[in-house]
Amino acid sequence: MIKRKMNLSLLSLSLLGIIFFGFLSTAASASTTYQLGLRKSTDEYTVIQYDDDGWKATIKPVSNPKEYFEGDANVTGAKSKQTIKGWVDQTYTTYDALLSLYFAIFEYIAWNTFQGNLTAAGYNETTINANYTNTYNAWYGVSAEWWFTDGEFEEKPNNTLSPIIIMKDPSDFNSILDDCNAIIEDILNDSTIDKNLKFVLSNRTADEFLWQLAFKGLAIAEPHGNYLESIVSELGCENASVSGSTLVFERYGLTNYTVEISYGDKGIMSSFTVKDLSDTVIYQITSSNSEWLFYLILIIVSASSVALVVYVVFRNWKRKR
Amino acid sequence: MRNENDFFIGLTPIFHTIIFEMKKQRKKLYFFTMVSILVAVLLSYILQLFPDYLLADTQAEFFSSGLSFISFITLFAACLFFSGIICSEFNKRTGFIVFPKINKYKLILGKYLGNLFLVIFIVTVYYIVLGLFGFFYYGGPINIRIFYSYVFAVLYVIALSSFVTLFSSFMKNVNITIIITLIILLMGFNIADQIVTLIYADTFEPLYSLAYLGNLITSVLENPFPDPRYVEYSFGGIGPGGMGGHFSFGTWITPSIFMGTTLLLVYIIGCFLLAALLFKRRQL
């Protein structure tokens, strides 16, 4: 009997040990790299301030926030929302990175239009990946996106596959930029390439690349500050800086202005602020979610259930006595 | 005033039977409540812990996928809670008492209502858990169609319970009633639906089938409501040169809301009337 009990205790201890070792090793391996903070949830974005005159006087007379965000982004009080649906590990080849991260949409369209010319000149997927052998590991998330509206949200999202891209190593952005710039340089110097395509394609500076990424679903991993610092320093941005979890762009329109993009605990954009020369906010979007209300309800329900069970047990115990 | 008092005095035995039945069935209640919470948590939370298992685009789609097991839970619950309502009275010979202390119809009604409240409670718990997670992932407000779905789920539970009660009125044994009703509801209706669809395709809708009527619980969540409600898949020309027979198979997705509601009510009324008649006849 005693022997059996001892065996049982040993077995329990071994199982506990394995689980504990598993936790420790996970923590140890996880702490060496950046951590993904994404969670499946919905965030609502609200335009809390828009000064149309200030915008036109600072950025461009014929522009408005719709250039950055879809829908009624130029209406104070307009709302949009984003539901993070899930994510997978993804490896980008240089060709993938060129098409999905480096190119703006018009460049992507032109690239596809001149596909025959590019293939004949040796700029197809196989040759590009053979010449530029770097691969980049990322977390690729998808989200459902409801564009800004000043009314009620439609039931169905406007975009069901909006990308969220987080490079596991932020220094990869620099390699992508260098490789893609080199490819574009080659194409621009290649006499067999159609002039119309050359007219569309151009090299990017680090600042332009980062600015473009910010609107292409760039999200960040934890620790946020370090991750952002790493992106900005590795890319060698001149007009971008980091303050906490906020990426600050120094931009120039009619006058100088700054754009501050803050990232929340999930690593996606939590606020977007445009300030003019005198630091006056001319446009601001903030995000919110209802998770706290869920936890509040959960606490109330749990507490009520526990109280009920305690009451029933106590009543039964009292009756038996 | 006196009539009113008589009425309430007449209701008291039913009320007492309800309370008694609910207390008697509490172990089943705990079991099914735990199962429904576990299934709801598994479908709406545990599965979502896997990052590559994509969250549905909308709250309504999330509810729809979370409700895929509600028909099983309600079906098993109905069979286990209602199968003994009438036949246990005869099995234990209490149904043959010539001068009972309580009117037998009031007793059966009380037992039925007591069990019905318990099964509705189980369904409600399932919807609450699902609703909470829907709120967690998508925020408020909760999509109004989940409430429509809940109404259909309750209606479906009542129809199922009346169907099982009908079987309980003429079967001799509780266990046999459970087995027979489970076989009919789980397999019988589904097999019959498939045969009918294979023979009649879109010309005959399997509106007789409780399993088919139960599809309203999830299809009411869809926006827009499925139209057409009969879908046919066909393939062919797989032989050389595009030759070869053309095969097609169709399926009825859901009854219309009006027809579904009407037939569920017909089921409820019809089964209860038949059960009452059989119960009366059995006592003679």
Short mmCIF file of N, CA and C in Angstrom, two decimals, chain A residues 39-42 44 81 83-88 142 144 146 155-157 160-161 290-291 293-295 297-298 301 312, chain B residues 30 47-58 60-61 132-133 135-140 143 145 221-224:
data_model
loop_
_atom_site.label_atom_id
_atom_site.label_comp_id
_atom_site.label_asym_id
_atom_site.label_seq_id
_atom_site.Cartn_x
_atom_site.Cartn_y
_atom_site.Cartn_z
N ARG A 39 -4.09 39.80 -30.39
CA ARG A 39 -5.19 39.02 -29.79
C ARG A 39 -6.40 39.16 -30.70
N LYS A 40 -7.18 38.09 -30.78
CA LYS A 40 -8.40 38.18 -31.57
C LYS A 40 -9.38 39.08 -30.81
N SER A 41 -9.74 40.17 -31.44
CA SER A 41 -10.63 41.13 -30.77
C SER A 41 -11.03 42.21 -31.77
N THR A 42 -11.86 43.11 -31.32
CA THR A 42 -12.31 44.20 -32.20
C THR A 42 -11.98 45.54 -31.56
N GLU A 44 -12.44 49.75 -32.07
CA GLU A 44 -13.22 50.75 -32.79
C GLU A 44 -12.41 52.04 -32.83
N LYS A 81 -13.96 50.19 -37.64
CA LYS A 81 -13.54 49.17 -36.71
C LYS A 81 -12.77 48.07 -37.41
N THR A 83 -11.51 43.97 -36.79
CA THR A 83 -11.55 42.73 -36.02
C THR A 83 -10.37 41.85 -36.42
N ILE A 84 -9.49 41.58 -35.46
CA ILE A 84 -8.35 40.70 -35.76
C ILE A 84 -8.87 39.26 -35.78
N LYS A 85 -8.71 38.61 -36.92
CA LYS A 85 -9.31 37.28 -37.10
C LYS A 85 -8.34 36.14 -36.80
N GLY A 86 -7.07 36.37 -36.99
CA GLY A 86 -6.10 35.30 -36.75
C GLY A 86 -4.78 35.63 -37.43
N TRP A 87 -3.81 34.78 -37.24
CA TRP A 87 -2.50 35.02 -37.86
C TRP A 87 -1.77 33.70 -38.04
N VAL A 88 -0.79 33.73 -38.93
CA VAL A 88 0.04 32.55 -39.18
C VAL A 88 1.49 33.00 -39.31
N VAL A 142 -4.63 38.50 -40.39
CA VAL A 142 -5.71 39.04 -41.22
C VAL A 142 -6.80 39.61 -40.32
N ALA A 144 -10.75 41.80 -40.32
CA ALA A 144 -11.91 42.33 -41.05
C ALA A 144 -11.97 43.82 -40.72
N TRP A 146 -13.96 47.55 -41.16
CA TRP A 146 -15.10 48.40 -41.53
C TRP A 146 -14.55 49.80 -41.71
N GLU A 155 -23.40 45.50 -41.60
CA GLU A 155 -23.12 44.25 -40.88
C GLU A 155 -21.85 43.57 -41.41
N LYS A 156 -21.71 43.57 -42.73
CA LYS A 156 -20.55 42.91 -43.33
C LYS A 156 -19.39 43.90 -43.41
N PRO A 157 -18.17 43.45 -43.16
CA PRO A 157 -17.03 44.37 -43.26
C PRO A 157 -16.74 44.79 -44.70
N THR A 160 -12.48 41.93 -45.82
CA THR A 160 -12.43 40.77 -44.92
C THR A 160 -11.02 40.22 -44.76
N LEU A 161 -10.10 40.71 -45.59
CA LEU A 161 -8.72 40.17 -45.53
C LEU A 161 -7.70 41.30 -45.46
N SER A 290 -14.32 47.03 -26.04
CA SER A 290 -15.26 46.74 -24.94
C SER A 290 -14.75 45.60 -24.07
N GLU A 291 -13.46 45.27 -24.17
CA GLU A 291 -12.97 44.11 -23.42
C GLU A 291 -13.16 44.27 -21.92
N LEU A 293 -15.50 45.71 -20.36
CA LEU A 293 -16.88 45.44 -19.99
C LEU A 293 -17.13 43.93 -19.90
N PHE A 294 -16.49 43.21 -20.82
CA PHE A 294 -16.59 41.74 -20.80
C PHE A 294 -16.04 41.20 -19.48
N TYR A 295 -14.85 41.69 -19.11
CA TYR A 295 -14.24 41.20 -17.87
C TYR A 295 -15.07 41.59 -16.64
N ILE A 297 -18.35 41.96 -16.62
CA ILE A 297 -19.50 41.06 -16.60
C ILE A 297 -19.07 39.69 -16.07
N LEU A 298 -17.90 39.24 -16.54
CA LEU A 298 -17.39 37.92 -16.13
C LEU A 298 -17.16 37.88 -14.62
N VAL A 301 -20.59 37.83 -12.89
CA VAL A 301 -21.24 36.52 -13.03
C VAL A 301 -20.53 35.49 -12.15
N VAL A 312 -26.03 27.97 -1.07
CA VAL A 312 -26.71 26.67 -1.13
C VAL A 312 -26.01 25.66 -0.22
N TYR B 30 -27.67 19.77 -13.75
CA TYR B 30 -26.25 20.11 -13.54
C TYR B 30 -25.41 19.53 -14.67
N LEU B 47 -11.31 27.08 -29.27
CA LEU B 47 -10.91 27.00 -30.69
C LEU B 47 -10.24 28.30 -31.14
N GLN B 48 -10.71 29.40 -30.59
CA GLN B 48 -10.16 30.70 -30.98
C GLN B 48 -8.76 30.95 -30.42
N LEU B 49 -8.33 30.08 -29.51
CA LEU B 49 -6.97 30.25 -28.99
C LEU B 49 -5.93 29.85 -30.03
N PHE B 50 -6.37 29.09 -31.03
CA PHE B 50 -5.45 28.72 -32.11
C PHE B 50 -5.42 29.87 -33.12
N PRO B 51 -4.26 30.50 -33.29
CA PRO B 51 -4.22 31.70 -34.13
C PRO B 51 -4.60 31.48 -35.58
N ASP B 52 -4.34 30.27 -36.10
CA ASP B 52 -4.67 30.06 -37.52
C ASP B 52 -6.11 29.60 -37.72
N TYR B 53 -6.87 29.46 -36.64
CA TYR B 53 -8.31 29.20 -36.77
C TYR B 53 -8.98 30.57 -36.82
N LEU B 54 -9.36 30.98 -38.03
CA LEU B 54 -9.80 32.36 -38.21
C LEU B 54 -11.15 32.64 -37.53
N LEU B 55 -11.18 33.78 -36.87
CA LEU B 55 -12.43 34.26 -36.26
C LEU B 55 -13.38 34.64 -37.40
N ALA B 56 -14.67 34.40 -37.20
CA ALA B 56 -15.65 34.74 -38.25
C ALA B 56 -15.63 36.25 -38.50
N ASP B 57 -16.05 36.64 -39.71
CA ASP B 57 -16.02 38.06 -40.07
C ASP B 57 -16.97 38.90 -39.22
N THR B 58 -18.13 38.34 -38.93
CA THR B 58 -19.14 39.12 -38.21
C THR B 58 -19.62 38.37 -36.97
N ALA B 60 -22.65 37.75 -36.16
CA ALA B 60 -23.72 36.80 -36.50
C ALA B 60 -23.12 35.48 -37.01
N GLU B 61 -22.06 35.57 -37.81
CA GLU B 61 -21.41 34.34 -38.30
C GLU B 61 -20.75 33.59 -37.16
N LEU B 132 -21.75 36.21 -24.55
CA LEU B 132 -20.64 36.86 -23.84
C LEU B 132 -19.37 36.84 -24.69
N PHE B 133 -19.09 35.69 -25.29
CA PHE B 133 -17.88 35.62 -26.12
C PHE B 133 -18.04 36.43 -27.41
N PHE B 135 -19.61 39.17 -27.56
CA PHE B 135 -19.34 40.54 -27.10
C PHE B 135 -17.84 40.74 -26.91
N PHE B 136 -17.18 39.72 -26.37
CA PHE B 136 -15.73 39.81 -26.11
C PHE B 136 -14.96 40.02 -27.42
N TYR B 137 -15.30 39.27 -28.44
CA TYR B 137 -14.54 39.35 -29.69
C TYR B 137 -14.97 40.50 -30.60
N TYR B 138 -16.25 40.88 -30.56
CA TYR B 138 -16.74 41.85 -31.53
C TYR B 138 -17.24 43.15 -30.90
N GLY B 139 -17.33 43.19 -29.58
CA GLY B 139 -17.84 44.38 -28.93
C GLY B 139 -19.35 44.47 -29.09
N GLY B 140 -19.93 45.55 -28.56
CA GLY B 140 -21.38 45.71 -28.65
C GLY B 140 -21.78 46.48 -29.89
N ASN B 143 -25.78 41.45 -31.82
CA ASN B 143 -26.64 41.37 -33.00
C ASN B 143 -28.04 40.90 -32.62
N ARG B 145 -30.24 39.43 -34.19
CA ARG B 145 -30.70 38.13 -34.72
C ARG B 145 -30.39 36.97 -33.78
N LEU B 221 -29.81 33.57 -38.48
CA LEU B 221 -28.69 34.47 -38.19
C LEU B 221 -28.07 35.03 -39.48
N GLU B 222 -28.35 34.37 -40.59
CA GLU B 222 -27.71 34.80 -41.84
C GLU B 222 -28.38 36.05 -42.38
N ASN B 223 -27.56 36.92 -42.92
CA ASN B 223 -28.06 38.15 -43.51
C ASN B 223 -27.45 38.32 -44.90
N PRO B 224 -28.23 38.22 -45.96
CA PRO B 224 -29.67 38.01 -46.00
C PRO B 224 -30.03 36.56 -45.72
#
